XYZ file of C-alpha atoms in Angstrom:
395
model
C 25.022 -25.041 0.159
C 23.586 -27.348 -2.641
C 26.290 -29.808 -3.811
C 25.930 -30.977 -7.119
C 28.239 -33.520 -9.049
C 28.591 -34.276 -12.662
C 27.582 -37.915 -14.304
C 30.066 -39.211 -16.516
C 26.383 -40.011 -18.363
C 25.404 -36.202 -19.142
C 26.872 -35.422 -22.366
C 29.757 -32.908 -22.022
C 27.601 -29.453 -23.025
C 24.673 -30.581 -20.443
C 27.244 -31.315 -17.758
C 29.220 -27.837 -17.942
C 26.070 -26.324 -17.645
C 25.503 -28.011 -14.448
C 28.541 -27.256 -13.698
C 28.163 -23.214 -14.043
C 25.087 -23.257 -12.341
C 26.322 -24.865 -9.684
C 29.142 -22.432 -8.899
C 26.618 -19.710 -9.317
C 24.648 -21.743 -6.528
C 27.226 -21.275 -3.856
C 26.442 -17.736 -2.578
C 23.008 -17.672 -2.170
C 20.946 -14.027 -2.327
C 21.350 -14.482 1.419
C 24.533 -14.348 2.014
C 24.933 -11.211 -0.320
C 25.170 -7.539 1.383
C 26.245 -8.638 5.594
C 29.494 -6.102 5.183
C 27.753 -3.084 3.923
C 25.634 -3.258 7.286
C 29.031 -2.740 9.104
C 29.924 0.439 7.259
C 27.997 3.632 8.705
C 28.131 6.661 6.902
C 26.651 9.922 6.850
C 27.821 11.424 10.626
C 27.760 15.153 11.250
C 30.282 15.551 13.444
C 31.341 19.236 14.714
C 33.399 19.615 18.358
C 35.198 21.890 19.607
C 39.072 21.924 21.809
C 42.043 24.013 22.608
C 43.385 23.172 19.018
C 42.412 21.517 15.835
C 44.204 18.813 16.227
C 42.390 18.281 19.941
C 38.840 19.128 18.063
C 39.104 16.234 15.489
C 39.776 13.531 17.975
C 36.616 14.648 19.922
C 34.805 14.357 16.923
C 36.061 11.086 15.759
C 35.497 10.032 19.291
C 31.778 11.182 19.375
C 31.188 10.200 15.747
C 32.222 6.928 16.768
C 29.101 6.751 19.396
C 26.846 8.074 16.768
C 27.349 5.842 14.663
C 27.857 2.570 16.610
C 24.141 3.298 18.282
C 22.926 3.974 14.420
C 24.240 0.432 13.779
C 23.006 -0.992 16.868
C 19.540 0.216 16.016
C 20.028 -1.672 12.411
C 21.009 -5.082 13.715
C 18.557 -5.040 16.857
C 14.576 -4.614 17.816
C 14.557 -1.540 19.354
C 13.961 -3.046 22.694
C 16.981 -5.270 22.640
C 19.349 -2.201 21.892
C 19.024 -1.321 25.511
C 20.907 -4.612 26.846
C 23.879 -3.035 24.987
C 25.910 -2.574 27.804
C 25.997 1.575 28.551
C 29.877 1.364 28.595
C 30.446 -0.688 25.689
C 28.178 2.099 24.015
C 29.969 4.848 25.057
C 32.995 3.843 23.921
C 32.992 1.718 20.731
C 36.181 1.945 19.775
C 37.534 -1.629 20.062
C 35.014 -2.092 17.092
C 36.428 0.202 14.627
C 38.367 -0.874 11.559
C 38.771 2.174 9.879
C 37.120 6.301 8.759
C 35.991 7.818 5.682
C 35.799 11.936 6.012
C 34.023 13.866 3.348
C 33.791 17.872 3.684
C 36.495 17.898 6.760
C 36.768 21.685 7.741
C 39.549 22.253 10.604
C 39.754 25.877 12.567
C 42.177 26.906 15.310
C 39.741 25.224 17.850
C 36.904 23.281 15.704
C 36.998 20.475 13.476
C 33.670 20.107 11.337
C 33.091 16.851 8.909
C 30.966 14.026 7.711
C 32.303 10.617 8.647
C 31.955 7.180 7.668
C 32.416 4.955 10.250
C 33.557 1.005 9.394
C 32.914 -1.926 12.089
C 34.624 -4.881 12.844
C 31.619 -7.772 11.750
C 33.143 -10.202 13.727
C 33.664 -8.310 17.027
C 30.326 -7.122 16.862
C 29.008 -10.381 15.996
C 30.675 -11.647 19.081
C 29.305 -9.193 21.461
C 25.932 -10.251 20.192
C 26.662 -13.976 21.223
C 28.120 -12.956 24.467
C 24.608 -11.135 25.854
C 22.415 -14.269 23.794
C 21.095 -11.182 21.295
C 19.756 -12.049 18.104
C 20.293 -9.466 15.220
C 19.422 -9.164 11.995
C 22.665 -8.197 9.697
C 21.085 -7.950 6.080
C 19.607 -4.366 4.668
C 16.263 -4.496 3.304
C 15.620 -4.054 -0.374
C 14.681 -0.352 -1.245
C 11.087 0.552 -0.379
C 8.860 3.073 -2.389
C 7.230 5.063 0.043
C 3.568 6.180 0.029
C 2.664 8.868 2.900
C -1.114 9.024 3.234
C -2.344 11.989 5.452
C -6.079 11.793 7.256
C -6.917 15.331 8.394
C -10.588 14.846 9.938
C -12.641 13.851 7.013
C -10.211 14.330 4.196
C -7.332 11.925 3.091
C -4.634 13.268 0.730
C -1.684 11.724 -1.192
C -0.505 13.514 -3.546
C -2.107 17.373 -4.226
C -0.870 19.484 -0.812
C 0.026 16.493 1.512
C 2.822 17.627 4.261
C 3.669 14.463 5.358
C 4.770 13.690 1.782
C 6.936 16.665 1.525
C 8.247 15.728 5.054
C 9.475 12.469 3.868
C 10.993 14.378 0.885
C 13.185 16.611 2.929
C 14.246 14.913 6.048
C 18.139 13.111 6.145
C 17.123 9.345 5.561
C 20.815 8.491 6.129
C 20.098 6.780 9.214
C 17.398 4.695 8.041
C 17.774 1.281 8.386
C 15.294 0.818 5.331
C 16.293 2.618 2.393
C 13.564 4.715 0.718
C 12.489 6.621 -2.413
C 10.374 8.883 -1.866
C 7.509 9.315 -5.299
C 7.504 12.631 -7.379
C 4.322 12.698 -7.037
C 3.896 13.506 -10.844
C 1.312 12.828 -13.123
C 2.297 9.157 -13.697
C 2.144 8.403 -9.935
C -1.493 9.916 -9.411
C -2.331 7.948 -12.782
C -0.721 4.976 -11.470
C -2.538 4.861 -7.440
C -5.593 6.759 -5.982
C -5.927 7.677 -2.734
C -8.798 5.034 -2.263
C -6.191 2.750 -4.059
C -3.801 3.206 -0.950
C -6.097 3.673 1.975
C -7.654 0.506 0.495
C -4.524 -1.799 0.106
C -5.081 -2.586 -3.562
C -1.966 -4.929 -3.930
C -1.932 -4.634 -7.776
C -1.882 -0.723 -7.774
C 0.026 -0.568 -5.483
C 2.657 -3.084 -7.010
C 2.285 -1.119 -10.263
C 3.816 2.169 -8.576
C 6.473 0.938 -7.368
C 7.682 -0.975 -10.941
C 7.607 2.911 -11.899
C 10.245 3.750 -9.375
C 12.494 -0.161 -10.010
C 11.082 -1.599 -6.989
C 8.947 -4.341 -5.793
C 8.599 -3.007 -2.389
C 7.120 -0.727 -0.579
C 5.649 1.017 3.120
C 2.373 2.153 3.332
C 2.702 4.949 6.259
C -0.834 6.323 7.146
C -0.948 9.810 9.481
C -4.358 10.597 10.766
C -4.064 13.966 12.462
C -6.612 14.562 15.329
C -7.823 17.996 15.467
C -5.594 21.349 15.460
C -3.098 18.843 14.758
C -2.095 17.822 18.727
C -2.088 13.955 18.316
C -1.416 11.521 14.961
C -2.136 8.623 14.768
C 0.105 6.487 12.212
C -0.325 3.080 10.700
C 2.531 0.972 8.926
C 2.655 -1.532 6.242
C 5.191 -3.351 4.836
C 4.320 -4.648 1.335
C 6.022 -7.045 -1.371
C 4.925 -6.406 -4.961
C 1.514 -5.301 -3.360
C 0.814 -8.268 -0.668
C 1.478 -6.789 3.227
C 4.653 -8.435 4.944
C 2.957 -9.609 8.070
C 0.608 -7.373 10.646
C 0.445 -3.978 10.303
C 2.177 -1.644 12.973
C 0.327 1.345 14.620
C 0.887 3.829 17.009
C 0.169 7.607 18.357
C 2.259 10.340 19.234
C 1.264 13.348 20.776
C 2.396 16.896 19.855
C 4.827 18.906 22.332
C 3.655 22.061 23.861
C 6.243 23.919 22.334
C 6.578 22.231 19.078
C 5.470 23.404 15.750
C 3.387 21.064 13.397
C 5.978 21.234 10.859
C 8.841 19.429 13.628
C 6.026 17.565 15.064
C 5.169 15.753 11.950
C 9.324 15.577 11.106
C 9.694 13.427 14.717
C 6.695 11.263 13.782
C 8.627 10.614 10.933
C 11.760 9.273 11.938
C 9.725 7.551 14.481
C 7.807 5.881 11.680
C 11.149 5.031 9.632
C 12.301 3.429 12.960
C 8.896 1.685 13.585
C 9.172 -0.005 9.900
C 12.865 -1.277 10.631
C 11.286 -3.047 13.748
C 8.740 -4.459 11.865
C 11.027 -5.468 9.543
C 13.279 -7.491 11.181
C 10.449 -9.065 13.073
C 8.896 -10.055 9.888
C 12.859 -11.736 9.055
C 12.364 -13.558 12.631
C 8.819 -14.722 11.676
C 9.857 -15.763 8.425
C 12.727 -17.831 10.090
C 10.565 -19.519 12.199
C 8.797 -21.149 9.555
C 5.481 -22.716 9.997
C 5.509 -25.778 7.802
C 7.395 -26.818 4.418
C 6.126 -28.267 1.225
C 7.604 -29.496 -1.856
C 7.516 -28.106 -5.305
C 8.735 -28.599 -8.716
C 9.875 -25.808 -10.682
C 10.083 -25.902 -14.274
C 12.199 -23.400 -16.685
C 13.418 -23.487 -20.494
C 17.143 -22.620 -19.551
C 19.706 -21.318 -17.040
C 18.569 -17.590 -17.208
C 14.768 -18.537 -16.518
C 16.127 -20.797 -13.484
C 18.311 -18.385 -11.875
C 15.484 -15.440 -12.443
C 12.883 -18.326 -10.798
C 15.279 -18.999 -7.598
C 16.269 -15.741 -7.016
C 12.432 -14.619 -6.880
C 11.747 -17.593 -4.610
C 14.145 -16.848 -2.062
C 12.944 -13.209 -2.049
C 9.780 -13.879 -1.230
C 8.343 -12.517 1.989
C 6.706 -16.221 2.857
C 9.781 -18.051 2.270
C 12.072 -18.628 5.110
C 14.888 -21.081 2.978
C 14.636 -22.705 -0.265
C 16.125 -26.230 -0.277
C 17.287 -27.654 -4.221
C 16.634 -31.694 -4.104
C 17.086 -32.334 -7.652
C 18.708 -30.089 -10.371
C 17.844 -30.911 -14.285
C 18.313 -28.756 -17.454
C 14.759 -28.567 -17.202
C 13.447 -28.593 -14.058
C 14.101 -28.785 -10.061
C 12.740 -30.204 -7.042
C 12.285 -27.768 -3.962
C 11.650 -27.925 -0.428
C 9.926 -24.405 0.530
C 9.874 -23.580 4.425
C 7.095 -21.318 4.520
C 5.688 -18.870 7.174
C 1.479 -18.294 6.830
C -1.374 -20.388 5.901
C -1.048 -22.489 2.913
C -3.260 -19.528 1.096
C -1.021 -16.927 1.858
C 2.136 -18.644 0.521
C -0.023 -19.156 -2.796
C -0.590 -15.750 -3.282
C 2.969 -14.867 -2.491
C 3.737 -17.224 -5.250
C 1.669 -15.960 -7.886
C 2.896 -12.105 -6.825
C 5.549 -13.043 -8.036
C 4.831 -13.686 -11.347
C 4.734 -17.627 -11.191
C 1.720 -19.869 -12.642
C 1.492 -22.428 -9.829
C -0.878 -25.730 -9.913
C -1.499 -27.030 -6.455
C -3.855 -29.635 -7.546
C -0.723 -32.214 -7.093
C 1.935 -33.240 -4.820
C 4.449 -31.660 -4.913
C 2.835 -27.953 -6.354
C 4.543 -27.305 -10.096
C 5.952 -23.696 -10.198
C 6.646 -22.298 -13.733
C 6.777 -18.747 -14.580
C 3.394 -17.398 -16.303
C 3.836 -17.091 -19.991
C 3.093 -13.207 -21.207
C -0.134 -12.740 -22.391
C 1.307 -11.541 -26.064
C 2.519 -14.891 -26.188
C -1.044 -16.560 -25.862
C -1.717 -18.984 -28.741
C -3.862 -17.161 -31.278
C -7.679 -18.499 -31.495
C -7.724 -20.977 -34.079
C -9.904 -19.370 -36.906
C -13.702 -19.853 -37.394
C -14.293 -21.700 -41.150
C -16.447 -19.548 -42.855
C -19.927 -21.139 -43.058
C -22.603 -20.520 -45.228
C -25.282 -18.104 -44.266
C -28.450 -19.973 -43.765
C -31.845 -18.380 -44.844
C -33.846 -17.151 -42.428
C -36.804 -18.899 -40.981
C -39.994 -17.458 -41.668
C -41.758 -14.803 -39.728
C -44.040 -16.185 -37.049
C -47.818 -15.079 -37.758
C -48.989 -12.640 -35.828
C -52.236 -14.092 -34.316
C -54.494 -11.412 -32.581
């Protein structure tokens, strides 16, 4: 937490505005949104007994399990959910605060509902310091997502492309990222082309998701080998266009029995799986920050600060912004950064910020609209001057 004091020299109206900004300082954009990753919602839950009454406890009961692995697979790589020990998962109940049923139906001997599930935070935070686990407890922003689908020579993303409409349909309640999924109207094919996509242009690709009120978004590639039996599928998380870290692939192969439509629905909720992983890796990378620099920002009043610090500390490259100095005017930073030197820059500028690194420490300012350019200062009119004489022609 930055402390800042007030000196009996500012005049009165400079030093309440210190003063404000300050309070608005103490809850960082980091510690916003731990709880709602304790509250689980969207469970199915449908069980059976010798009486209604029996049948809704079972549910509860199994709901509880659902939902507790659902949260487990939110806080945790997907590898470290398996050092949960198998009894504690089984029976969560010693973590449960409280329910929320929506569409509760109750018969003679079955109980049908959806259930929200709430979690004690610090009970579960304690079982993750007990086995030496580190979690992640902070949802992601929302991601647009853009499903591109390689079918031997031919890569679609918007006209007839399954593996869009599969993302449009499936239950994305359990996803640990939230996602829109595009229309896939005339202003998104207007906005990115398939070679846009496949190609990673970062400014096309930040330009579709402003459409949808985003700045994120997950590239998820499917290459289907022929008649379909194997895809191959390629993941990329993105911040206004720039990729958050390595790219994730992997294959799956279809089941004998399974038909392409359910084969590309599991490779689907494998994917949204695969991009919580590499998600919360990136938050680990980004935490173990590979060198910090200083900076000075500088803003023309509260608003443009807060807007300038609350874009810094979302940026993918940043692992913790550190205020030294606080003005009216302007502020000195310490950025921990993750990447080369290069990569923070262009995180920097992504974000909208004109940044001079020619100095020590870098200045940081946002980049004034180009509307707002200074006009060309007009051209006196000068005199038309005769013109010279034809050259002879000389045979």
């Amino acid at each position: 937490m930055q402390n800042l004091t007030r000196s009996r020299a500012l005049p009165t109206l400079v030093g309440a505005w210190l003063f404000w900004m300050a309070g608005s300082l103490c809850s960082p954009v980091a510690a916003e949104g731990t709880a709602d990753i304790y509250t689980v919602g969207g469970i199915a839950v449908d069980e059976t007994g010798t009486d209604g009454s029996t049948a809704r406890a079972a549910a509860l009961r199994s709901g509880e399990r659902v939902a507790f692995d659902r949260l487990l697979q939110w806080l945790l790589l997907k590898e470290d959910v398996t050092r949960i020990p198998d009894d504690v998962r089984a029976n969560p109940s010693r973590f449960v605060t409280g329910y929320s049923v929506q569409d509760e139906r109750i018969a003679a001997n079955r109980y049908r509902a959806t259930i929200e599930v709430q979690f004690d935070r610090d009970g579960v935070r304690n079982l993750m310091g007990e086995l030496g686990l580190v979690f992640e407890e902070h949802r992601p922003p929302t991601h647009l997502l853009i499903p591109l689908l390689g079918q031997g020579s031919q890569l679609t993303l918007w006209d007839n492309n399954p593996w869009l409409d599969i993302w449009a349909n499936r239950p994305s309640a359990g996803d640990f990222i939230p996602l829109l999924v595009p229309h896939g109207e005339l202003g998104d094919v207007s906005a990115l082309s398939v070679a846009e996509a496949a190609g990673g242009q970062a400014d096309r690709i930040a330009g579709l998701a402003r459409r949808y009120g985003v700045t994120h978004a997950l590239l998820v590639r499917a290459d289907q080998a022929a008649e379909g039996r194997q895809v191959t599928v390629s993941v990329v998380l993105t911040d206004r266009g720039q990729p958050i870290g390595d790219p994730l692939r992997f294959q799956l192969r279809r089941a004998v029995d399974e038909s392409g439509a359910d084969f590309l629905g599991r490779t689907a909720m494998t994917t949204a799986r695969a991009a919580a992983d590499l998600w919360i890796q990136s938050v680990r990378d980004r935490r173990a920050a590979d060198g910090v620099l200083a900076a000075r920002a500088e803003f023309g009043d509260f608003r443009e600060w807060r807007r300038l610090l609350t874009e810094l500390r979302r940026s993918s490259r940043l692992a913790h912004v550190t205020i030294r100095r606080l003005t009216t005017q302007d502020s000195d930073l310490l950025l921990q950064y993750s990447g080369t030197i290069d990569a923070v820059h262009e995180s920097l500028t992504a974000l909208g910020l004109d940044v001079e690194t020619a100095g020590d420490p870098w200045l940081l300012r946002f980049a004034a609209p180009e509307d707002l350019a200074p006009a060309p200062e007009p051209v006196p009119d000068v005199p038309d001057e005769p013109e010279p004489p034809a050259a002879p022609v000389v045979d």
